[in-house]
CSV table of C-alpha atoms in Angstrom, one decimal:
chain,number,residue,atom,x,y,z
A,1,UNK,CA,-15.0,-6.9,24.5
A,2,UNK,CA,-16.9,-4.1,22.7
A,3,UNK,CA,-15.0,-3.1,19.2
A,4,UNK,CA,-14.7,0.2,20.1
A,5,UNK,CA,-11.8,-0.8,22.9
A,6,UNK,CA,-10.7,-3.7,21.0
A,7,UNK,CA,-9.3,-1.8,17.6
A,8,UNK,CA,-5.5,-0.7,18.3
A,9,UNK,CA,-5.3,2.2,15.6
A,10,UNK,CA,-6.3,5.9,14.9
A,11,UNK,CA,-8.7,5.9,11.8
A,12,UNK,CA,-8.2,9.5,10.8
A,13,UNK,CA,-4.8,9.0,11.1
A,14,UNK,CA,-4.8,5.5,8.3
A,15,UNK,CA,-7.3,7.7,5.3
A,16,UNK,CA,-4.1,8.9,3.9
A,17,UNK,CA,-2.4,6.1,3.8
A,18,UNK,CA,-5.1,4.0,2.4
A,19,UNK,CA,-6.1,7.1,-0.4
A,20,UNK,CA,-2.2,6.9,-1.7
A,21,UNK,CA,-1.4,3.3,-1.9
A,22,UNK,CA,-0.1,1.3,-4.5
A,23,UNK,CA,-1.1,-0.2,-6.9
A,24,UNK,CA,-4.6,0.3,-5.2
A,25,UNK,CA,-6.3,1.8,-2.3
A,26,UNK,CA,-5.2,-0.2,1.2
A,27,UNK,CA,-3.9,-0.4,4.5
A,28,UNK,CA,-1.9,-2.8,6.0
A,29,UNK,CA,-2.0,-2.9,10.0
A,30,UNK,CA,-0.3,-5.2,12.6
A,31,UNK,CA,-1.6,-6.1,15.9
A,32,UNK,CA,-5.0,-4.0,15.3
A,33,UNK,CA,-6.6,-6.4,17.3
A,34,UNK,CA,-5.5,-7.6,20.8
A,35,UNK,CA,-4.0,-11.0,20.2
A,36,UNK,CA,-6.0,-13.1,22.7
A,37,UNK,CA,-9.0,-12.1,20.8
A,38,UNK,CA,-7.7,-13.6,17.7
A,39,UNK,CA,-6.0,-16.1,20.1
A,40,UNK,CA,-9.7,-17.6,21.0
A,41,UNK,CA,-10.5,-17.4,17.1
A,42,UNK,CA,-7.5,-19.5,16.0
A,43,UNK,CA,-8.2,-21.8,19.1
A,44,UNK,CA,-11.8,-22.2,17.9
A,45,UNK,CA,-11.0,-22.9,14.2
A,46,UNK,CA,-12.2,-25.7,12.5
A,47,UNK,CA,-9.9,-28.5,11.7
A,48,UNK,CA,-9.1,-28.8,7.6
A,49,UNK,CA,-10.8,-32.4,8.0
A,50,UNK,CA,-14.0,-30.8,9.6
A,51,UNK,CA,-16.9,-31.8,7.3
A,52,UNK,CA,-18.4,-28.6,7.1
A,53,UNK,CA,-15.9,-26.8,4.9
A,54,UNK,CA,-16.7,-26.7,0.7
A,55,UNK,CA,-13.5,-27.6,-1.1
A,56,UNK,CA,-12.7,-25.5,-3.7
A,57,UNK,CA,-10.1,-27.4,-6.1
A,58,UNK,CA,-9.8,-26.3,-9.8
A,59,UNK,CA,-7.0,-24.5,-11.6
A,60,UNK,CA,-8.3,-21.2,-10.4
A,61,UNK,CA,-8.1,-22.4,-6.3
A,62,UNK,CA,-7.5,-24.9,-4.2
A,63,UNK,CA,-8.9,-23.7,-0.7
A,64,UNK,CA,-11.4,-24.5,2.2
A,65,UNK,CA,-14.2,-21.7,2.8
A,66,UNK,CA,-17.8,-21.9,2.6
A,67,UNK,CA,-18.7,-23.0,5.6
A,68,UNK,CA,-22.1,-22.6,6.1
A,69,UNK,CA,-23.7,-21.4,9.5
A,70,UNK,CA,-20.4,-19.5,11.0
A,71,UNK,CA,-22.4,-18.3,13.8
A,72,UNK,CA,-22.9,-21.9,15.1
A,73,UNK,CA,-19.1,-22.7,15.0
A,74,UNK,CA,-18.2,-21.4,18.4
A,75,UNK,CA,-19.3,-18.4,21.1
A,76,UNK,CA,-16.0,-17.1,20.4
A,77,UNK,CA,-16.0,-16.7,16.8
A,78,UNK,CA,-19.8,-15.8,16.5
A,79,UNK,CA,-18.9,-12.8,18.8
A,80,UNK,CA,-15.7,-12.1,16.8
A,81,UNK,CA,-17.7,-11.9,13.5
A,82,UNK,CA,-20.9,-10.2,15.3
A,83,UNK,CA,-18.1,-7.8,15.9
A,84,UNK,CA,-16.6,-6.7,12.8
A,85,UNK,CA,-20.9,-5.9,11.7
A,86,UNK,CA,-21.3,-3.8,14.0
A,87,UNK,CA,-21.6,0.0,13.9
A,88,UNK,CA,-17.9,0.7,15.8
A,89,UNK,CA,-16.1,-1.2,13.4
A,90,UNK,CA,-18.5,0.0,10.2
A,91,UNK,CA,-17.2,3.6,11.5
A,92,UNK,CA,-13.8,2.9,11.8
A,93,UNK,CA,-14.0,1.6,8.4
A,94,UNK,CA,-15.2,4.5,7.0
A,95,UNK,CA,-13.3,6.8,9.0
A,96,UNK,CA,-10.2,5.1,7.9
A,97,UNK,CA,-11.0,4.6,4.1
A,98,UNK,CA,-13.3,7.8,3.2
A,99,UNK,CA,-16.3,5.2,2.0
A,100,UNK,CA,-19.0,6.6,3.4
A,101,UNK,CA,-22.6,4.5,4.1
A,102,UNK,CA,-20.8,1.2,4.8
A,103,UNK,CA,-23.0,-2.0,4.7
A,104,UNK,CA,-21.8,-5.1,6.2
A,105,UNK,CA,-23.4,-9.0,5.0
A,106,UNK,CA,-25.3,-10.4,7.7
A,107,UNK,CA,-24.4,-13.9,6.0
A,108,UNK,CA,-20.9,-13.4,5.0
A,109,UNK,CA,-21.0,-14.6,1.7
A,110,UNK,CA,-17.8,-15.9,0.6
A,111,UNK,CA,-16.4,-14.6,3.8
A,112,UNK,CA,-16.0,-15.7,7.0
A,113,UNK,CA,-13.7,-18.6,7.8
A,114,UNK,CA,-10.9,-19.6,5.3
A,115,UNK,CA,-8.0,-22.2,5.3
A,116,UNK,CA,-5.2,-23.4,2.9
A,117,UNK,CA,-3.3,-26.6,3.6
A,118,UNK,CA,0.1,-27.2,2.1
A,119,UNK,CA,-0.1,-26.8,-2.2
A,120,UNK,CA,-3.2,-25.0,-1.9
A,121,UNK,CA,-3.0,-21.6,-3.8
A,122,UNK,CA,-6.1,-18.7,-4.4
A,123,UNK,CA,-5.0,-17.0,-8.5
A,124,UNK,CA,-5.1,-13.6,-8.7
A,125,UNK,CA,-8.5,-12.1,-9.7
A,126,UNK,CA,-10.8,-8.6,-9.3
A,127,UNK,CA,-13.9,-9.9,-7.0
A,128,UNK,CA,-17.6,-9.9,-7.7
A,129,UNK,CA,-18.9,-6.5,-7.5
A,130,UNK,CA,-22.3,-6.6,-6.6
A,131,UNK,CA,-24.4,-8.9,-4.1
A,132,UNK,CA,-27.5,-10.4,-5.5
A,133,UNK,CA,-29.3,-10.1,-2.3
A,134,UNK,CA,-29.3,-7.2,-0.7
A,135,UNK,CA,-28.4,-5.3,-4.1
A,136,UNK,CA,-25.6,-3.6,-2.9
A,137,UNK,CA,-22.1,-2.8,-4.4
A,138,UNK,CA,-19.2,-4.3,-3.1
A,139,UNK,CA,-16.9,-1.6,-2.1
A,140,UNK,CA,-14.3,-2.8,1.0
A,141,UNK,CA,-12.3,-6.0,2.0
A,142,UNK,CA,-11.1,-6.8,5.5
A,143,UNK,CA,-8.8,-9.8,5.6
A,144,UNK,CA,-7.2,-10.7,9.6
A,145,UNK,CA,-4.7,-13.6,9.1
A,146,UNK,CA,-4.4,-16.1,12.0
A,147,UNK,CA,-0.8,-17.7,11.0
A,148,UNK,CA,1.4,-17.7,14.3
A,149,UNK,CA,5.2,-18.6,13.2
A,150,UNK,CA,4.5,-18.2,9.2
A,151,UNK,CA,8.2,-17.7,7.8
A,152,UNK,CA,9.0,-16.6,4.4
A,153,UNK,CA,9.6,-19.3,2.8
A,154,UNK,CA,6.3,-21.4,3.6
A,155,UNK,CA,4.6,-18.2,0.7
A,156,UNK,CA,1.2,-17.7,1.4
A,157,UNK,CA,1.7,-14.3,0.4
A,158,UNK,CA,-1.3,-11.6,-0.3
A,159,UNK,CA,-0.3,-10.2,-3.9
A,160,UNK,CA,-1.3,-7.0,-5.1
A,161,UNK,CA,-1.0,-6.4,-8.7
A,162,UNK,CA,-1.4,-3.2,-10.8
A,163,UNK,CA,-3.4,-2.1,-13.6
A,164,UNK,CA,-1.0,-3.1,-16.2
A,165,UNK,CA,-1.5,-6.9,-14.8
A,166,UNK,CA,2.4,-7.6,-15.3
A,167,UNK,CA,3.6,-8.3,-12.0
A,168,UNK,CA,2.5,-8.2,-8.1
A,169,UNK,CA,3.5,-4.6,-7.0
A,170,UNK,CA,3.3,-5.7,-3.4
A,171,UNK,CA,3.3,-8.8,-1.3
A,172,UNK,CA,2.4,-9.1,1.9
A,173,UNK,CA,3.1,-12.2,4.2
A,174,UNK,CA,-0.1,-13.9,6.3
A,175,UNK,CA,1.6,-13.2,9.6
A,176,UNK,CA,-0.5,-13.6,13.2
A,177,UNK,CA,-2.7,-10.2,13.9
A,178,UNK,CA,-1.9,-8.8,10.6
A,179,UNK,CA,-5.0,-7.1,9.1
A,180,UNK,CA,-5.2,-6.1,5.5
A,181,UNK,CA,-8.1,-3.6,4.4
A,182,UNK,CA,-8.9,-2.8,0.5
A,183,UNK,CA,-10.7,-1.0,-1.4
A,184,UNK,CA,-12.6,-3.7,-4.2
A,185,UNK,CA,-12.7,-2.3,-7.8
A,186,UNK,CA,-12.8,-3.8,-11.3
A,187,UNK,CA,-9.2,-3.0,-10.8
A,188,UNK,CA,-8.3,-4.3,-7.3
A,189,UNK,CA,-5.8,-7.6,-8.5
A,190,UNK,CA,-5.2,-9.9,-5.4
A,191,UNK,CA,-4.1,-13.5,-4.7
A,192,UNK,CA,-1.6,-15.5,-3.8
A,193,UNK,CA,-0.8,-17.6,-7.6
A,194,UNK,CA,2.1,-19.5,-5.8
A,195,UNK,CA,1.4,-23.2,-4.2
A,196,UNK,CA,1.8,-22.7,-0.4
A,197,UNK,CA,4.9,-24.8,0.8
A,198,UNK,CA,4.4,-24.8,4.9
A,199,UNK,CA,5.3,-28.0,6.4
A,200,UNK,CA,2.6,-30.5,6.8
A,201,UNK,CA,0.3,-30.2,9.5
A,202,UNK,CA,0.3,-25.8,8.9
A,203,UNK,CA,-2.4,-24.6,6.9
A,204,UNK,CA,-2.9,-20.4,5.9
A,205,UNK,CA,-5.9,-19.7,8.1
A,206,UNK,CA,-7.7,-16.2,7.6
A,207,UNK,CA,-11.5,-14.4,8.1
A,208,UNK,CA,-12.4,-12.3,6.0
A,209,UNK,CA,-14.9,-9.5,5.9
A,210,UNK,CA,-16.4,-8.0,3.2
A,211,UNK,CA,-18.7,-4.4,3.1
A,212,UNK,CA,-20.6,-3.1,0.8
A,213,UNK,CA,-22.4,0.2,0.3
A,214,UNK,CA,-25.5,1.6,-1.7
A,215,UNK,CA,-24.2,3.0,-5.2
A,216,UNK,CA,-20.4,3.4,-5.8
A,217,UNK,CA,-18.5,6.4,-8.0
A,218,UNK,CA,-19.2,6.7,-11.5
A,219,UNK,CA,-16.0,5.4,-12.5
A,220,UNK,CA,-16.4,2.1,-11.0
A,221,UNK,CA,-19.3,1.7,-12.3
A,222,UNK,CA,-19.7,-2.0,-14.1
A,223,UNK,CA,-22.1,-4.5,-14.4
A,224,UNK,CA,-22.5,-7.0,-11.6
A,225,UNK,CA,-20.1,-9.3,-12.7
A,226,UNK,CA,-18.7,-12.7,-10.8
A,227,UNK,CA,-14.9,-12.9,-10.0
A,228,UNK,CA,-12.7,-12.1,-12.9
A,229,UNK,CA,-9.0,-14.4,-12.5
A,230,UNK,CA,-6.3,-12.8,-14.3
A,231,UNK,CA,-3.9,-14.7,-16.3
A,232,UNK,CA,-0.3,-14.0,-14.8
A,233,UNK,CA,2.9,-14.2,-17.1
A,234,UNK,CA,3.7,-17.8,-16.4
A,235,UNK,CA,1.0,-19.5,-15.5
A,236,UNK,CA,-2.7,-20.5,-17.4
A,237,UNK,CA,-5.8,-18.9,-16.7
């Protein structure tokens, strides 16, 4: 299906929205995709025991990501991801956040595929802001959760926290089709701190995409830097 009939929302209609959200630029958007599009994604997804993931388990993260080729995992999800590069969804990206000249990585570095199995948590941190390779600046994230009957109380939830790092402002659950787009600053706090309690057998699955463009305004400006984690009252570094 070509992007351009697959995206379910208005973009000049979302760069309000995105410009006056707290605590930083973003949108929010349910069902932007039809769901048996993300139906043959979620069908296709590697199992948490597939030998191709790269554990990440440290005090910072415990997660599954990494996983190397993504185009060879299946037809469905190399079309999927193929997707979300290409021009349409580049301009609806821009149309919808004002960020003009839009660059998307052709290797999805630190992107793609990513999975959380039960006491698995990501800590709240800025991202790195620049990408060695094509020597771009990281401006945009695009995160599409996959997590059909994801209640409340199994967390998982995307945390947004301010400027004044006290608290998450907003937090938003990982729920089927629900597509999260923000802008990535010095500033731009996210994570989920809190152990994920889903029963057994559940994990948070997700794909994320991340754009970049050529320069960024002045006062974004920083050197490239890695991720910064944020220490959150309550918890260590």
């Amino acid at each position: 299906m070509p992007v351009e009939l697959m995206l379910r929302a208005d973009p000049e209609n979302l760069r309000g929205t995105f410009a006056s959200a707290r605590p930083f630029p973003h949108l929010v958007l349910d069902r932007l995709f039809p769901d048996h599009v993300l139906d043959q994604i979620l069908a296709a997804f590697p199992s948490p025991r597939d030998a191709r993931w790269q554990c990440f388990d440290n005090e910072r993260e415990q997660k599954l990501g990494n996983l190397g080729n993504l185009l060879d995992i299946h037809p469905a999800v190399t079309q999927f991801l193929q997707a979300m590069n290409a021009h349409p969804m580049l301009d609806f990206l821009e149309k919808a956040t004002g960020i003009a000249g839009l660059v998307p990585d052709p290797e999805f570095g630190g992107g793609g595929l990513h999975q959380i199995v039960r006491g698995g948590f990501l800590k709240v941190h800025a991202d790195f802001n620049w990408h060695p390779r094509l020597k771009l600046d990281r401006r945009l994230n695009m995160l599409i959760y996959l997590n059909k009957d994801w209640r409340e109380e199994y967390g998982g939830h995307l945390e947004l926290w301010g400027r004044e790092q006290e608290r998450a402002e907003k937090s938003i659950l990982p729920l089927f089709n629900r597509t999260v787009i923000f802008a990535t600053t010095d500033s731009s706090y996210h994570g989920h701190p809190r152990p994920l309690s889903c029963p057994e057998g559940m994990t948070r699955k997700s794909v994320s995409l991340y754009y970049y463009s050529d320069g960024r305004p002045e006062e974004e400006k920083s050197p490239p830097h890695d991720t910064l984690f944020l220490k959150t009252p309550g918890t260590s570094p």
